[in-house]
PDB file of C-alpha atoms in Angstrom:
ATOM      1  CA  UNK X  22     107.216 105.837  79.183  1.00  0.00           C
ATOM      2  CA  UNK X  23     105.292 103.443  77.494  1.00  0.00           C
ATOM      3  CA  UNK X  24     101.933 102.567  79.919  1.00  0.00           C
ATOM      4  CA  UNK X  25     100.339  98.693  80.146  1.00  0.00           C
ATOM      5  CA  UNK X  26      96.406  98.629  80.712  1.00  0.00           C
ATOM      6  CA  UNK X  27      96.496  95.929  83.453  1.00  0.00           C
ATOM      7  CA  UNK X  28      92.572  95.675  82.653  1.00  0.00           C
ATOM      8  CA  UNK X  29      93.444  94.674  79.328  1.00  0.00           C
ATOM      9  CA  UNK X  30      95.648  92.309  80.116  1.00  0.00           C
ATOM     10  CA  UNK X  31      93.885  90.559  82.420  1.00  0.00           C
ATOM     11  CA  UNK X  32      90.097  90.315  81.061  1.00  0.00           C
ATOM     12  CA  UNK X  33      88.296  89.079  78.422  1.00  0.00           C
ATOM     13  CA  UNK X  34      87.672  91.198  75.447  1.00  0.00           C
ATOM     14  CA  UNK X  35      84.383  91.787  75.429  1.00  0.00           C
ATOM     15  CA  UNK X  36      85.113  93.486  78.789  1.00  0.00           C
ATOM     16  CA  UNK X  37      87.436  95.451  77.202  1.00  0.00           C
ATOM     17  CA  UNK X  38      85.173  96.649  74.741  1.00  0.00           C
ATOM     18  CA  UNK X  39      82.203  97.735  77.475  1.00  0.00           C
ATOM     19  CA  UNK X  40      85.487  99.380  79.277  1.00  0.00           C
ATOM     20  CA  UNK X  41      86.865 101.144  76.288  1.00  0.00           C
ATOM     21  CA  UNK X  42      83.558 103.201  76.507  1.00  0.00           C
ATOM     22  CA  UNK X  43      84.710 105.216  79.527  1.00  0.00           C
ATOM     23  CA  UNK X  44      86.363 108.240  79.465  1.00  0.00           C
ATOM     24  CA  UNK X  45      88.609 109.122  82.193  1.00  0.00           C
ATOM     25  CA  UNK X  46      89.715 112.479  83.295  1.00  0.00           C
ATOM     26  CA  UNK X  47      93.078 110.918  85.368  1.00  0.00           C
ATOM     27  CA  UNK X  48      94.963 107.977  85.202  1.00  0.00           C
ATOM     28  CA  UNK X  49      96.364 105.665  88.039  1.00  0.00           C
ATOM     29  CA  UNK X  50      99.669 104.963  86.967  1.00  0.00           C
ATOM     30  CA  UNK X  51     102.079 102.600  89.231  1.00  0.00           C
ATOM     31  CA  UNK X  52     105.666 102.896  87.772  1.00  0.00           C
ATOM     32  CA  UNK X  53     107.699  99.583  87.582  1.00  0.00           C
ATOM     33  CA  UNK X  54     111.453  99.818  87.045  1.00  0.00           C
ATOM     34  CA  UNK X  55     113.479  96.357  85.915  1.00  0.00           C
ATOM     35  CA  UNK X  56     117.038  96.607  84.479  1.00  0.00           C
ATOM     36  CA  UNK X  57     117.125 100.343  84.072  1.00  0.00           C
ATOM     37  CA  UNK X  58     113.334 101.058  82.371  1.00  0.00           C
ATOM     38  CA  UNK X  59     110.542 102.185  83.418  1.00  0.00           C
ATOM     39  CA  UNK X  60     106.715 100.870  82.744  1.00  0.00           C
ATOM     40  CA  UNK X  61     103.485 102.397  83.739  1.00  0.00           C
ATOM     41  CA  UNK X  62     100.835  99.892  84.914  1.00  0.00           C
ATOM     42  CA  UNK X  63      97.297 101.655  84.328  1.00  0.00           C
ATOM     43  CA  UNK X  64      95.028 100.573  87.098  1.00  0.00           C
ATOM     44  CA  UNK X  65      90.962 101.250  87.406  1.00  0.00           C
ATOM     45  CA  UNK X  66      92.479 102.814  91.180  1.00  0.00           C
ATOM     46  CA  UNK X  67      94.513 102.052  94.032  1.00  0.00           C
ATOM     47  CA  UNK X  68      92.092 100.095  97.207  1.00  0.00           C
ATOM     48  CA  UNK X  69      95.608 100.473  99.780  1.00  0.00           C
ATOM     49  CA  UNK X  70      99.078  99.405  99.828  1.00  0.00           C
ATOM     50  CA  UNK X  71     100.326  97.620 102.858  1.00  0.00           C
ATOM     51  CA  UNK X  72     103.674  95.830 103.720  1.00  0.00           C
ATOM     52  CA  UNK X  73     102.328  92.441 104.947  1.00  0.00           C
ATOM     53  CA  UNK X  74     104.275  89.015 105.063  1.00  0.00           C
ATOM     54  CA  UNK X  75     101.584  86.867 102.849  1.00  0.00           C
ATOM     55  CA  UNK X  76     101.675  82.712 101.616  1.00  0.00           C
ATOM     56  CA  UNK X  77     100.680  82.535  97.895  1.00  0.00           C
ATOM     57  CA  UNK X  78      98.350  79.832  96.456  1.00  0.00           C
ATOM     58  CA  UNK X  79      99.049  78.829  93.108  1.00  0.00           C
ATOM     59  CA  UNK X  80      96.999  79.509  90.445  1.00  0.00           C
ATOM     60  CA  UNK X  81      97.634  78.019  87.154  1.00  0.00           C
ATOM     61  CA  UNK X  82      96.009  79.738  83.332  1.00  0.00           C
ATOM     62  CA  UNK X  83      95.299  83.336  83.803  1.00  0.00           C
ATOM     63  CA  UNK X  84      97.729  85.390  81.911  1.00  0.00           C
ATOM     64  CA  UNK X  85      99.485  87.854  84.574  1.00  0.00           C
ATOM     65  CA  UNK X  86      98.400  86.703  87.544  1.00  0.00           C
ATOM     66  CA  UNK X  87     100.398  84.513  89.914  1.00  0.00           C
ATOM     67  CA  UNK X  88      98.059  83.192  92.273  1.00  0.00           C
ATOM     68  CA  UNK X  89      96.511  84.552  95.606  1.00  0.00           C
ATOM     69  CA  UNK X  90      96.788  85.167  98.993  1.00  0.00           C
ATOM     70  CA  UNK X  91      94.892  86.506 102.143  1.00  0.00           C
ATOM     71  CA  UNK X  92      96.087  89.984 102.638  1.00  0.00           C
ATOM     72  CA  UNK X  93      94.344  91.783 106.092  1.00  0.00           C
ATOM     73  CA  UNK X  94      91.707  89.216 105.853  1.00  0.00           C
ATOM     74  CA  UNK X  95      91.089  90.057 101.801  1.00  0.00           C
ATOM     75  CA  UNK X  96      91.829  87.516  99.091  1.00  0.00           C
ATOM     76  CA  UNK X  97      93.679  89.139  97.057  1.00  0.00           C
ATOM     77  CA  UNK X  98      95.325  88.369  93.389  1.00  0.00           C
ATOM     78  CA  UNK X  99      99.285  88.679  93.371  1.00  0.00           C
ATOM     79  CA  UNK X 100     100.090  89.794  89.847  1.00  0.00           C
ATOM     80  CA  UNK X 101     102.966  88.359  88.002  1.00  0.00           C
ATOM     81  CA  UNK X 102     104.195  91.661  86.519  1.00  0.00           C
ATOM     82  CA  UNK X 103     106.646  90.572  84.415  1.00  0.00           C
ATOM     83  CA  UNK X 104     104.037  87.927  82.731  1.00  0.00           C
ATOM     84  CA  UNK X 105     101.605  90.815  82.432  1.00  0.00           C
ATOM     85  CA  UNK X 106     104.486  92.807  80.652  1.00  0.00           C
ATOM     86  CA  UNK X 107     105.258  90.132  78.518  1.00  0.00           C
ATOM     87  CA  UNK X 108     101.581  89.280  77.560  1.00  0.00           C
ATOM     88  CA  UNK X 109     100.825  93.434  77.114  1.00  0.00           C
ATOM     89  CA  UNK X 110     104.193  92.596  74.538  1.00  0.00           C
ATOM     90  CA  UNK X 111     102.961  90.308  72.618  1.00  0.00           C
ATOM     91  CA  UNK X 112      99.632  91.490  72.313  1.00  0.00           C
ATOM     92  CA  UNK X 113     100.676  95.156  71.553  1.00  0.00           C
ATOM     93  CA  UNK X 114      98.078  96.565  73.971  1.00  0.00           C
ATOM     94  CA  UNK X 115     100.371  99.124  74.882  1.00  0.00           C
ATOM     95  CA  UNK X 116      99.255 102.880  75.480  1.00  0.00           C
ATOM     96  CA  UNK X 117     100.408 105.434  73.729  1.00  0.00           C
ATOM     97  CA  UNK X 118     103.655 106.989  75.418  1.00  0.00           C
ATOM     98  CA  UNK X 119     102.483 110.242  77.288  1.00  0.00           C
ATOM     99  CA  UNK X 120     104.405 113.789  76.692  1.00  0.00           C
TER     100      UNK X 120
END
């Protein structure tokens, strides 16, 4: 299953870089089926996961991000997965597929 850095995707490079540096023991890995496959989206870890009815504000030129929203009084960036799939694409900052 090929895996997507979300970090990557999302910040600058020179962040990358200073995050590169890190060695990590486990990976957080959310899976995200559309049309039959299956990506992994690396996160830095997982704060909660709710089901919450939420109204998203716009937000207009960051790659793989849709907007926001106040989730149980958090602000809280909605992700536009299949722009951050598309971006990890076309940048080729896929992870190597694990055995």
């Amino acid at each position: 299953m090929p895996l997507v850095r979300v970090s990557e995707v999302l910040e600058s490079s020179h962040q990358q870089a200073l995050k590169k540096d890190k060695d990590q023991e486990h990976l957080h890995v959310i899976v995200y089926m559309h049309n039959g496959r299956s990506i992994g989206l690396v996160v830095d870890r997982i704060l909660d996961i709710v089901e919450e009815s939420f109204v998203t504000q716009a937000q207009t030129g960051r790659k793989g991000v849709s907007g926001s929203a106040v989730i149980q009084k958090r602000v809280t960036d909605i992700l536009d997965v299949p722009g951050l799939i598309a971006a990890a694409s076309s940048s080729h900052s896929y992870a190597a597929a694990l055995a």
